[in-house]
Coordinates of C-alpha atoms and ligand atoms in Angstrom, one line a residue:
M1 CA 51.6 16.1 173.8
S2 CA 47.7 16.7 173.1
A3 CA 45.3 16.5 175.8
P4 CA 43.8 13.1 176.9
N5 CA 40.5 13.7 175.3
V6 CA 41.6 14.6 172.0
E7 CA 40.8 12.0 169.1
K8 CA 43.1 11.6 166.3
H9 CA 41.4 11.0 163.1
E10 CA 42.9 10.1 159.3
F11 CA 41.3 11.5 156.5
Q12 CA 39.9 9.1 154.0
A13 CA 42.3 8.3 151.2
E14 CA 40.2 10.3 148.6
I15 CA 40.2 13.5 150.8
K16 CA 44.1 13.0 151.5
Q17 CA 44.4 13.1 147.6
L18 CA 42.0 16.0 147.2
L19 CA 43.6 18.0 150.3
D20 CA 47.3 17.4 148.7
I21 CA 46.2 18.9 145.3
V22 CA 44.3 21.8 147.0
I23 CA 47.3 22.7 149.2
H24 CA 49.8 22.4 146.7
S25 CA 47.7 24.0 143.7
L26 CA 48.6 27.3 142.3
Y27 CA 44.9 27.9 141.7
T28 CA 44.9 32.2 141.6
E29 CA 41.4 32.7 142.8
K30 CA 41.8 31.5 146.2
E31 CA 39.2 33.7 147.5
I32 CA 36.7 31.4 146.5
F33 CA 37.0 29.8 149.9
V34 CA 34.9 32.6 151.4
R35 CA 32.4 32.0 149.0
E36 CA 32.5 28.2 150.0
L37 CA 32.2 28.7 153.8
I38 CA 29.4 31.1 153.4
S39 CA 27.4 29.1 151.6
N40 CA 27.9 26.3 153.8
G41 CA 26.7 28.6 156.4
S42 CA 24.0 29.5 154.6
D43 CA 22.7 26.0 154.0
A44 CA 22.9 25.4 157.5
L45 CA 20.7 28.2 158.4
E46 CA 18.2 26.8 155.7
K47 CA 18.3 23.6 157.1
L48 CA 17.5 24.9 160.5
R49 CA 14.6 26.8 159.2
H50 CA 13.3 23.6 157.9
V51 CA 14.2 21.8 161.3
K52 CA 12.1 24.4 163.0
L53 CA 9.1 23.7 161.2
T54 CA 8.9 20.1 162.8
E55 CA 11.0 20.0 165.8
K56 CA 9.9 21.8 169.1
N57 CA 13.3 21.2 171.3
I58 CA 15.8 23.1 169.6
F59 CA 19.2 24.1 171.4
D60 CA 19.8 27.9 171.3
K61 CA 16.5 28.4 169.8
D62 CA 16.6 32.5 169.7
L63 CA 19.5 32.8 168.1
D64 CA 18.9 35.0 164.5
L65 CA 19.5 33.3 161.4
E66 CA 22.6 34.8 160.0
V67 CA 26.3 34.6 158.8
K68 CA 28.7 36.5 161.0
I69 CA 32.5 37.0 159.5
S70 CA 35.3 38.6 161.5
T71 CA 38.9 39.4 160.5
D72 CA 41.6 40.0 162.8
D73 CA 44.7 41.2 160.6
T74 CA 47.0 40.9 164.0
A75 CA 46.3 37.3 164.5
N76 CA 46.0 36.4 160.6
T77 CA 42.6 35.0 161.0
I78 CA 39.2 34.9 159.2
T79 CA 36.2 33.5 161.1
I80 CA 33.0 32.6 159.7
Q81 CA 30.3 31.7 161.8
D82 CA 26.6 30.5 161.3
F83 CA 24.0 29.8 163.8
G84 CA 22.6 27.1 161.6
I85 CA 21.9 23.3 162.3
G86 CA 25.6 22.7 163.6
M87 CA 27.3 19.2 163.5
T88 CA 27.4 16.8 166.2
K89 CA 30.7 14.7 166.7
D90 CA 29.7 12.0 164.2
E91 CA 28.6 14.4 161.7
L92 CA 32.2 16.2 161.9
V93 CA 33.7 13.1 161.1
K94 CA 31.6 11.9 158.4
S95 CA 31.2 15.4 156.6
L96 CA 34.5 16.9 157.1
G97 CA 36.6 13.6 157.1
T98 CA 34.9 11.6 154.0
I99 CA 33.9 12.6 150.7
A100 CA 30.5 13.5 150.8
H101 CA 30.4 16.7 148.9
S102 CA 29.4 16.0 145.2
G103 CA 31.4 18.8 143.9
S104 CA 34.6 17.2 145.5
K105 CA 33.6 13.6 144.0
Q106 CA 33.3 15.3 140.6
F107 CA 36.5 16.8 140.9
L108 CA 38.3 13.6 141.9
E109 CA 36.5 11.8 138.9
A110 CA 37.7 14.6 136.5
L111 CA 41.3 14.2 138.0
K112 CA 41.1 10.8 137.2
Q113 CA 40.0 11.0 133.8
G114 CA 42.2 13.7 133.0
G115 CA 45.1 12.5 135.1
E116 CA 46.5 15.8 135.4
K117 CA 46.6 18.1 138.7
N118 CA 44.8 20.6 136.4
E119 CA 44.2 23.9 138.9
N120 CA 41.1 24.9 136.9
L121 CA 39.0 21.9 138.0
I122 CA 39.2 23.5 141.4
G123 CA 37.3 26.5 139.9
Q124 CA 35.0 24.3 137.8
F125 CA 33.9 22.0 140.5
G126 CA 34.3 23.8 143.6
V127 CA 36.3 21.6 146.4
G128 CA 33.9 23.0 149.0
F129 CA 34.9 23.0 152.7
Y130 CA 38.4 22.1 151.6
S131 CA 39.0 25.2 149.6
A132 CA 39.9 26.5 152.8
F133 CA 43.2 24.8 153.1
M134 CA 44.1 26.9 149.9
V135 CA 44.9 29.8 152.3
A136 CA 45.2 28.1 155.7
K137 CA 48.1 26.6 157.6
E138 CA 45.5 25.5 160.1
V139 CA 41.5 25.4 160.2
K140 CA 39.4 25.0 163.3
V141 CA 35.6 24.2 163.1
Y142 CA 33.6 24.7 166.1
S143 CA 30.5 23.3 166.1
R144 CA 27.2 22.3 168.1
S145 CA 24.4 20.7 166.9
W146 CA 20.8 22.0 167.0
K147 CA 20.1 18.6 169.2
E148 CA 19.7 19.5 172.8
D149 CA 21.6 16.5 174.2
E150 CA 24.7 16.8 172.0
A151 CA 28.0 18.3 173.1
G152 CA 30.2 21.0 171.1
H153 CA 33.3 20.1 169.7
V154 CA 36.3 21.4 168.0
W155 CA 37.8 19.8 164.7
T156 CA 41.2 20.9 163.8
S157 CA 43.7 20.3 160.9
S158 CA 46.4 21.6 159.0
G159 CA 45.2 19.4 156.0
A160 CA 48.1 17.0 156.3
G161 CA 46.5 13.7 156.4
E162 CA 44.9 13.8 159.9
Y163 CA 42.6 15.9 162.2
E164 CA 41.6 16.0 165.9
I165 CA 38.3 16.2 167.6
E166 CA 37.9 17.6 171.0
E167 CA 34.9 18.3 173.2
V168 CA 34.3 21.8 173.9
E169 CA 32.2 24.1 176.7
G170 CA 30.4 26.8 176.2
Q171 CA 29.7 26.5 172.4
R172 CA 26.8 28.4 170.8
R173 CA 24.4 26.7 168.2
G174 CA 25.8 26.4 164.7
T175 CA 29.1 26.2 163.2
K176 CA 32.3 28.5 163.6
I177 CA 35.3 28.0 161.4
V178 CA 38.6 29.7 162.1
V179 CA 41.0 29.9 159.3
F180 CA 44.6 30.5 160.3
L181 CA 46.0 32.2 157.2
K182 CA 49.4 31.2 155.6
D183 CA 51.7 34.1 155.5
D184 CA 51.3 34.5 151.9
D185 CA 47.6 34.7 152.3
K186 CA 47.4 37.4 154.8
Q187 CA 45.0 39.7 152.7
F188 CA 41.8 37.5 153.7
A189 CA 42.6 39.1 157.1
S190 CA 41.4 42.5 155.7
D191 CA 38.0 43.8 156.2
S192 CA 38.0 45.6 153.0
T193 CA 39.3 42.9 151.0
I194 CA 36.5 40.4 152.3
K195 CA 33.9 42.8 152.0
E196 CA 34.6 43.2 148.3
I197 CA 34.9 39.3 147.7
V198 CA 31.4 38.8 149.7
K199 CA 29.8 41.5 147.5
R200 CA 31.0 39.7 144.3
Y201 CA 30.2 36.2 145.3
S202 CA 27.5 36.2 147.8
S203 CA 25.2 39.1 147.5
F204 CA 22.4 36.7 146.9
V205 CA 22.6 34.7 149.9
Q206 CA 19.0 34.9 151.4
F207 CA 20.3 35.5 155.3
P208 CA 21.9 38.7 156.5
I209 CA 25.8 38.2 156.4
K210 CA 27.7 40.6 158.9
L211 CA 31.1 41.5 158.3
N212 CA 32.8 42.9 161.6
G213 CA 29.7 43.7 163.1
D214 CA 28.0 45.4 159.9
V215 CA 25.4 43.7 157.4
V216 CA 27.1 43.8 153.8
N217 CA 24.6 42.0 151.7
T218 CA 21.1 43.2 150.6
I219 CA 18.9 40.0 150.4
D220 CA 17.5 40.7 147.1
A221 CA 14.9 37.9 145.6
L222 CA 16.0 38.9 141.9
W223 CA 13.2 36.4 140.5
L224 CA 10.6 38.9 141.9
R225 CA 11.8 41.8 140.5
S226 CA 10.3 43.1 137.0
K227 CA 12.6 41.8 134.1
S228 CA 13.1 45.9 132.7
E229 CA 14.9 46.5 136.0
I230 CA 17.5 43.8 135.8
K231 CA 20.7 44.2 134.1
D232 CA 22.5 41.5 132.3
E233 CA 25.2 41.3 134.8
E234 CA 22.9 41.1 137.8
Y235 CA 21.6 38.0 136.0
T236 CA 24.7 36.5 135.2
E237 CA 25.8 36.9 138.7
F238 CA 22.8 35.6 140.2
Y239 CA 23.1 32.5 138.0
K240 CA 26.8 31.8 138.9
F241 CA 25.6 32.1 142.6
Q242 CA 22.5 29.8 142.3
A243 CA 24.3 27.4 140.0
N244 CA 27.5 27.4 141.6
A245 CA 28.8 28.3 138.0
W246 CA 31.9 29.9 136.6
D247 CA 30.2 30.4 133.3
E248 CA 28.1 32.7 131.6
P249 CA 24.5 31.0 131.1
R250 CA 23.7 30.1 127.6
Y251 CA 20.0 30.7 127.9
R252 CA 18.0 32.7 130.4
L253 CA 14.0 32.5 130.9
H254 CA 12.5 34.9 133.5
F255 CA 8.8 34.9 133.4
S256 CA 5.9 35.3 135.9
A257 CA 2.4 33.8 135.7
D258 CA -0.8 34.4 137.8
A259 CA -2.9 31.5 136.6
P260 CA -3.6 28.5 137.5
L261 CA -0.7 29.5 139.8
A262 CA 1.1 32.3 141.2
I263 CA 4.7 32.0 139.6
N264 CA 7.7 33.8 139.4
A265 CA 10.5 31.7 137.7
L266 CA 14.3 32.3 136.8
L267 CA 15.7 29.5 134.6
F268 CA 19.1 29.3 133.0
V269 CA 21.0 26.6 130.8
P270 CA 24.8 26.6 131.4
Q271 CA 27.3 26.5 128.8
E272 CA 28.5 23.0 129.5
N273 CA 26.8 19.7 130.1
P274 CA 28.7 18.1 132.7
E275 CA 27.0 14.7 132.2
R276 CA 28.9 14.8 128.6
A277 CA 32.0 15.0 130.1
G278 CA 31.2 11.8 131.6
L279 CA 31.1 13.0 135.1
G280 CA 27.7 11.3 136.2
R281 CA 24.3 12.1 136.5
I282 CA 23.7 15.4 137.8
D283 CA 21.2 16.5 140.3
P284 CA 18.1 18.6 139.7
G285 CA 19.2 22.6 139.7
V286 CA 16.0 24.4 140.0
S287 CA 15.5 25.3 143.5
L288 CA 12.0 25.6 144.8
Y289 CA 10.9 28.9 146.8
C290 CA 7.9 30.1 148.3
R291 CA 7.6 34.0 148.6
K292 CA 11.6 34.1 148.9
V293 CA 11.7 31.5 151.5
L294 CA 13.7 28.3 150.3
I295 CA 11.9 24.9 150.3
D296 CA 14.2 22.5 148.7
S297 CA 17.3 23.4 146.6
K298 CA 17.3 20.3 144.7
P299 CA 13.7 18.9 144.5
D300 CA 13.0 15.9 142.8
E301 CA 9.5 15.9 142.1
L302 CA 9.2 19.6 140.7
L303 CA 10.5 19.3 137.2
P304 CA 10.6 16.0 134.8
E305 CA 14.0 14.3 135.0
W306 CA 15.3 15.5 131.7
M307 CA 15.1 18.7 132.7
R308 CA 18.2 18.5 135.3
F309 CA 20.3 20.5 133.0
A310 CA 18.3 23.6 133.8
K311 CA 19.5 25.9 136.8
G312 CA 17.5 28.4 138.7
V313 CA 14.7 29.4 140.9
V314 CA 11.1 28.4 140.8
D315 CA 9.0 30.5 143.4
C316 CA 5.2 30.0 143.9
E317 CA 3.0 31.9 146.1
D318 CA 0.3 29.1 146.4
L319 CA 2.4 26.6 147.9
P320 CA 1.5 26.2 151.8
L321 CA 4.1 28.3 153.6
N322 CA 4.9 25.4 156.1
I323 CA 5.7 22.8 153.2
S324 CA 8.9 21.1 153.9
R325 CA 11.3 19.0 151.6
E326 CA 10.5 16.0 154.0
T327 CA 6.6 16.5 153.9
M328 CA 6.0 17.6 150.1
Q329 CA 2.6 16.7 151.4
D330 CA 0.9 18.4 148.2
K331 CA 2.2 16.5 145.7
S332 CA -0.4 17.5 143.0
L333 CA 0.1 21.1 143.6
L334 CA 3.8 20.3 143.1
Q335 CA 3.2 18.6 139.7
K336 CA 0.7 21.3 138.7
L337 CA 3.7 23.8 139.2
G338 CA 6.0 21.9 137.6
K339 CA 3.9 21.4 134.5
V340 CA 3.4 25.1 134.2
V341 CA 7.2 25.7 134.4
T342 CA 8.0 22.8 132.1
K343 CA 5.5 23.7 129.3
R344 CA 6.7 27.2 129.5
F345 CA 10.5 26.4 129.2
L346 CA 9.8 24.1 126.1
K347 CA 7.9 26.8 124.5
F348 CA 10.9 29.1 125.1
L349 CA 13.3 26.5 123.6
A350 CA 11.1 26.0 120.5
E351 CA 11.2 29.7 120.1
E352 CA 14.6 30.1 120.7
A353 CA 15.2 27.1 117.9
K354 CA 13.4 29.3 115.4
K355 CA 14.6 32.9 116.1
R356 CA 18.4 32.0 116.7
P357 CA 18.9 28.6 114.9
E358 CA 22.6 28.9 115.0
Q359 CA 22.9 29.3 118.8
Y360 CA 20.0 26.5 119.2
Q361 CA 22.1 24.3 117.3
E362 CA 25.2 24.5 119.7
F363 CA 22.7 24.1 122.6
F364 CA 21.3 21.2 120.9
D365 CA 24.9 19.7 120.4
K366 CA 25.8 20.0 124.1
F367 CA 22.2 19.2 125.7
G368 CA 20.4 17.3 122.8
F369 CA 20.7 14.4 125.0
F370 CA 18.6 15.6 127.8
I371 CA 15.6 16.4 125.1
K372 CA 16.0 13.0 123.4
E373 CA 16.0 11.2 126.9
G374 CA 12.7 13.1 127.4
V375 CA 11.2 12.1 124.0
A376 CA 12.2 8.5 124.5
I377 CA 10.6 8.1 128.2
D378 CA 8.6 11.3 129.1
F379 CA 5.3 10.9 127.7
N380 CA 4.1 13.8 129.2
Y381 CA 6.1 16.2 127.1
K382 CA 6.8 13.8 124.2
D383 CA 5.0 15.9 121.4
E384 CA 6.6 19.3 122.6
L385 CA 9.8 17.6 123.0
S386 CA 9.7 15.9 119.7
K387 CA 9.6 19.3 117.9
L388 CA 13.0 20.4 119.7
L389 CA 14.7 17.3 118.0
Y390 CA 17.0 18.1 115.0
F391 CA 18.9 15.9 112.6
E392 CA 21.2 16.0 109.4
S393 CA 19.3 14.7 106.3
S394 CA 20.1 13.4 102.9
T395 CA 18.7 16.5 101.3
L396 CA 20.3 19.0 103.2
E397 CA 24.0 20.0 103.1
K398 CA 26.4 18.7 105.6
G399 CA 26.3 20.3 108.9
K400 CA 22.7 22.1 108.4
R401 CA 20.1 20.0 110.3
T402 CA 16.3 19.9 110.5
S403 CA 13.4 19.4 112.6
L404 CA 10.8 16.7 112.1
V405 CA 8.4 19.7 111.5
D406 CA 10.4 21.0 108.5
Y407 CA 10.7 17.3 107.5
V408 CA 7.1 17.0 107.2
S409 CA 6.8 20.1 105.1
R410 CA 9.0 18.8 102.6
M411 CA 7.7 15.2 102.4
K412 CA 6.4 14.0 99.1
E413 CA 2.6 14.2 98.4
D414 CA 2.0 10.7 98.7
Q415 CA 4.8 10.1 101.5
K416 CA 3.1 8.8 104.7
E417 CA 6.6 7.7 106.3
I418 CA 9.6 9.6 107.8
Y419 CA 12.6 7.8 107.0
Y420 CA 16.2 7.9 109.1
I421 CA 19.2 5.7 108.9
L422 CA 21.6 5.4 111.7
G423 CA 25.6 5.5 110.9
Q424 CA 28.7 6.3 112.0
N425 CA 28.9 9.5 110.1
R426 CA 27.5 11.2 106.8
E427 CA 30.4 9.7 104.8
A428 CA 29.7 6.0 106.2
I429 CA 25.7 6.5 105.3
E430 CA 26.2 7.8 102.0
S431 CA 28.6 5.4 100.9
G432 CA 26.3 2.6 101.8
P433 CA 23.7 0.9 99.8
Y434 CA 20.6 1.9 101.8
L435 CA 20.2 5.2 100.6
E436 CA 20.2 4.8 96.9
G437 CA 16.4 3.8 96.3
F438 CA 15.5 7.1 98.5
K439 CA 17.7 9.1 96.5
A440 CA 16.1 7.8 93.3
R441 CA 13.0 8.8 94.2
G442 CA 13.8 12.2 95.7
V443 CA 12.9 11.0 99.2
E444 CA 14.5 12.6 102.2
V445 CA 16.2 10.5 104.8
L446 CA 17.2 11.6 108.0
F447 CA 20.8 10.9 109.3
L448 CA 21.5 9.7 112.6
Y449 CA 24.9 9.6 114.3
E450 CA 24.4 8.4 117.7
A451 CA 22.8 4.8 119.0
V452 CA 20.4 6.9 121.1
D453 CA 18.9 8.6 118.4
E454 CA 17.6 5.4 116.9
Y455 CA 16.5 4.4 120.3
V456 CA 14.5 7.7 120.4
M457 CA 13.1 7.0 117.1
S458 CA 11.7 3.7 117.7
N459 CA 10.3 5.0 121.1
L460 CA 8.9 8.0 119.3
S461 CA 7.4 5.7 116.6
E462 CA 5.4 8.4 114.7
Y463 CA 5.1 12.1 114.4
E464 CA 2.2 13.7 113.6
E465 CA 0.8 10.3 112.3
N466 CA 3.7 10.0 109.9
K467 CA 5.3 6.7 111.3
L468 CA 9.1 6.7 111.9
V469 CA 10.9 4.1 109.9
S470 CA 14.5 3.0 109.4
A471 CA 15.6 3.1 105.9
D472 CA 17.6 -0.1 106.4
Q473 CA 14.6 -2.1 107.4
G474 CA 13.4 -5.1 105.4
D475 CA 9.8 -4.7 104.9
L476 CA 10.1 -1.3 103.7
K477 CA 8.0 -0.6 100.6
L478 CA 9.1 2.1 98.1
D479 CA 6.7 2.4 95.0
D480 CA 7.4 3.0 91.4
A481 CA 10.7 1.0 91.0
P482 CA 13.5 2.6 89.2
E483 CA 13.7 2.3 85.3
P484 CA 16.0 -0.4 84.3
N485 CA 19.4 1.1 83.2
E486 CA 20.9 0.8 79.7
E487 CA 22.6 -2.6 80.1
G488 CA 19.5 -4.0 80.7
S489 CA 18.1 -6.1 83.5
L490 CA 17.3 -9.5 84.4
S491 CA 13.9 -10.9 83.6
E492 CA 11.4 -11.6 86.3
D493 CA 12.1 -15.4 86.0
E494 CA 15.7 -15.0 85.6
S495 CA 15.7 -12.8 89.0
K496 CA 13.6 -15.4 90.8
G497 CA 16.0 -18.3 89.4
L498 CA 19.1 -16.3 90.7
C499 CA 17.4 -15.6 94.1
S500 CA 16.6 -19.1 94.9
W501 CA 20.3 -20.1 93.9
L502 CA 21.7 -17.6 96.0
K503 CA 19.5 -18.8 99.1
E504 CA 20.6 -22.6 98.5
T505 CA 24.3 -21.5 98.1
I506 CA 24.4 -18.8 101.3
G507 CA 22.5 -21.4 103.3
D508 CA 21.2 -20.7 106.8
R509 CA 22.9 -17.4 107.3
V510 CA 20.5 -15.6 105.0
K511 CA 16.6 -15.8 105.9
E512 CA 15.5 -14.4 102.4
V513 CA 16.7 -13.5 99.1
K514 CA 14.8 -11.3 97.1
V515 CA 14.7 -8.9 94.1
S516 CA 15.4 -5.2 95.3
T517 CA 13.3 -2.3 94.4
R518 CA 15.4 0.1 96.4
L519 CA 18.8 -0.4 94.7
V520 CA 20.1 1.6 92.1
D521 CA 24.1 1.6 91.8
S522 CA 25.0 -1.3 94.4
P523 CA 24.7 -4.9 93.3
S524 CA 23.0 -6.2 96.8
M525 CA 22.4 -5.2 100.1
A526 CA 21.6 -7.0 103.8
L527 CA 18.8 -5.7 105.8
S528 CA 17.4 -6.7 109.2
P529 CA 14.7 -8.7 109.2
D530 CA 12.8 -6.8 112.2
A531 CA 12.2 -3.2 113.3
M532 CA 15.7 -3.0 114.9
S533 CA 18.2 -1.6 112.2
S534 CA 21.3 -3.6 111.6
Q535 CA 23.2 -0.3 112.5
M536 CA 21.6 -0.1 116.0
R537 CA 22.1 -4.0 116.5
R538 CA 26.1 -3.2 115.7
M539 CA 26.4 -0.2 117.9
M540 CA 24.7 -2.1 120.9
R541 CA 27.3 -4.9 120.3
Q542 CA 30.1 -2.3 120.3
M543 CA 28.6 -1.0 123.6
G544 CA 29.2 -4.7 125.1
Q545 CA 25.4 -5.3 125.1
D546 CA 23.5 -8.2 123.6
S547 CA 21.4 -7.3 120.9
G548 CA 19.7 -10.4 120.1
M549 CA 21.9 -10.2 117.0
P550 CA 19.7 -12.1 114.3
N551 CA 21.8 -15.0 112.6
E552 CA 19.7 -14.6 109.6
V553 CA 19.2 -11.2 107.5
L554 CA 17.3 -10.6 104.3
F555 CA 19.6 -10.1 101.4
E556 CA 18.2 -8.0 98.4
V557 CA 19.8 -8.2 95.1
N558 CA 19.7 -5.5 92.1
P559 CA 18.7 -7.2 88.8
R560 CA 19.9 -4.2 87.3
H561 CA 23.6 -4.4 88.1
S562 CA 26.1 -6.0 86.0
L563 CA 27.5 -8.1 88.6
M564 CA 24.1 -9.9 89.3
I565 CA 23.5 -10.1 85.6
N566 CA 26.9 -12.0 85.1
L567 CA 26.6 -13.8 88.2
N568 CA 23.2 -15.4 86.8
R569 CA 25.0 -16.3 83.6
Q570 CA 28.0 -17.7 85.2
R571 CA 26.2 -19.8 87.8
E572 CA 25.8 -22.4 85.3
S573 CA 28.7 -22.2 83.4
N574 CA 31.3 -21.6 85.9
P575 CA 29.7 -22.8 89.3
D576 CA 32.8 -22.8 91.5
L577 CA 33.5 -19.3 91.0
A578 CA 30.1 -18.2 90.7
K579 CA 29.7 -19.7 94.3
L580 CA 32.6 -17.6 95.5
I581 CA 31.3 -14.2 94.1
A582 CA 27.8 -15.2 95.8
L583 CA 29.1 -15.6 99.1
Q584 CA 31.7 -12.7 98.7
A585 CA 28.8 -10.2 97.5
F586 CA 26.8 -11.4 100.6
D587 CA 29.7 -10.8 103.0
N588 CA 30.3 -7.0 101.4
S589 CA 26.8 -6.5 102.3
L590 CA 27.0 -7.4 105.4
I591 CA 30.2 -5.3 106.3
A592 CA 28.1 -2.5 104.7
A593 CA 25.4 -3.2 107.2
G594 CA 28.0 -3.8 110.0
L595 CA 26.9 -7.1 110.7
L596 CA 30.1 -9.1 109.7
E597 CA 31.2 -10.7 112.6
D598 CA 34.3 -12.6 111.7
P599 CA 36.1 -11.6 108.4
R600 CA 38.7 -14.4 108.3
E601 CA 36.7 -16.9 106.0
M602 CA 36.0 -13.8 103.8
V603 CA 39.8 -12.8 103.7
T604 CA 40.4 -16.5 102.6
R605 CA 37.8 -16.5 100.1
T606 CA 39.0 -13.2 98.8
Y607 CA 42.4 -14.5 97.9
E608 CA 40.9 -17.6 96.1
I609 CA 38.7 -15.1 93.9
L610 CA 41.8 -13.0 93.4
S611 CA 44.0 -16.2 92.3
Q612 CA 41.3 -17.4 90.0
A613 CA 41.0 -14.0 88.4
S614 CA 44.8 -13.8 88.0
E615 CA 45.0 -16.6 86.0
K616 CA 43.1 -14.9 83.4
M617 CA 45.6 -11.8 83.2
Ligands
ADP1 P1 28.8 20.5 150.1 O1 28.3 22.0 150.9 O2 28.5 20.6 148.7 O3 27.9 19.5 150.8 P2 31.2 21.0 151.6 O4 32.7 20.3 151.2 O5 31.1 22.5 151.6 O6 30.1 20.3 150.8 O7 30.7 20.8 152.8 C1 30.6 19.0 153.5 C2 29.6 18.9 154.4 O8 30.0 19.6 155.8 C3 28.2 19.5 154.1 O9 27.5 18.7 153.2 C4 27.8 19.5 155.5 O10 27.3 18.5 155.8 C5 28.9 20.0 156.2 N1 29.3 21.3 156.7 C6 30.2 22.2 156.3 N2 29.8 23.4 156.8 C7 29.1 23.4 157.5 C8 28.3 24.4 158.3 N3 28.8 25.5 158.4 N4 27.3 23.8 159.1 C9 26.8 22.5 159.0 N5 27.5 21.7 158.3 C10 28.6 21.9 157.5
MG2 MG1 29.6 23.5 150.6

């Protein structure tokens, strides 16, 4: 029987699911729960420091800002206490009973997608507070808010579906978590084991961590030390701590500046891009410090949005010390700071792309999306960012990529435009009709494989005064038409006649039929009447978006191709078959452009043509 003032609560369904997995998982690195609880303690202390800037009435005002750990190997418990902001009863219910933690959310998302109870996901996302249940048969959370008129409470759960909350007397400010260890996990009640774990995971916590009375961490602001004194492993450890990561950083940039602002910054790029795994938009990952004091761990206004994949720390001495995250009064100072850091980061990426192109390609494959996003929407850094774009192209071998800078350096003397074409893949582009005219003239065309690429190109619109132009655009002018081939060509009059007959025969579905200056091997091609390429429309349609599909396209025919030469002859002597062939050539072109909506009519027509042809066999 529980006491009358004990309230029973059920966990939210998602938390039940999460706990079920956490408790039954065979995840081997159970020790991460120590790090998670210390990091929560450190967060709570950090929050208190901020509250202190603006509030006068704070309960237990003079307590030290520290995390205290005690182990008891007789009772088999480990206790982690902080004197941070604490939690009210409502906050206990909300924070520990519902899904508030972004890592836990991502964890559940990933489970839904993968469908399997993959233990490694626990390590990848960190399940925060709930990780305690990997080792606990019961957890008690004693907490008392900094708000003076709130009572203290204890939250108790064995992780099986429900928890209890009861008011307690005599509670200090902050939170004390007592973990009652399972029989198999007694090692976490040992002083030496915990000491080792704290050193491994929490050495960068900016508050003293006391283990059974002794301070075990050296509060070290790595980013303020000189580069030459820092070992690679230290950087990596710091990255793991700062980014809550388990991998090795892909890139690292450590720099300081004196003007226009005194800055020390340490930035990292992770191995993996969580947004690519479909896990939703990530929060900014570069924390803002002022002389070692954390101002904001996820500042929205410091760096541009597309830089959200970067992790690390920016420390600026020139920020007013009493700046708080709620009252970032000096926005312009923050923007100035962000600009210096962003420019430096962009310069770093550009250097890396030159120095270690292969490594950069890997980066671009995983994180290129952010660069593209920046090119498309961030006017401030468009120029620098556009130099970081890389594409395959018609003149490079498969797998090799070029920047716009290098493309321009290879441009033909009289070439004023940069050409690109969007397609499913290289093979699809190369087998389509659009490239022929460019190939014949030795003009390079960039290959784009993602719909976003074309969006980027049309937003960028030009690069160093060279217009960016889609190669399947209708109003494209390429000079010096290819030489007629040996079998000859339709005369200008014949071509004209054929074109107007085609227009009449095809009817409303075609806007204009004209003689192509671009086709070499293909008989015909369909083109978009406006700047949006037909590939773009097709991809948008596949994504279920209304592309404002034009009903009418441009149709270009090749007067040097035997099909057109024959068609021109047959349209008088054999008008029925000629009509079928004309319609079929048009549909084939639509297919190549990805614009044929309904193939049924075309299939019927193909049989008709086949049966007419078979009569002559
Ligand atoms: P996260 O720390 O990423 O938010 P957790 O699962 O670790 O996720 O914690 C959930 C929430 O519980 C925290 O956001 C915080 O509001 C609250 N919390 C956990 N531990 C403490 C603590 N020691 N002091 C105050 N609040 C805490
Ligand atoms: Mg946490």
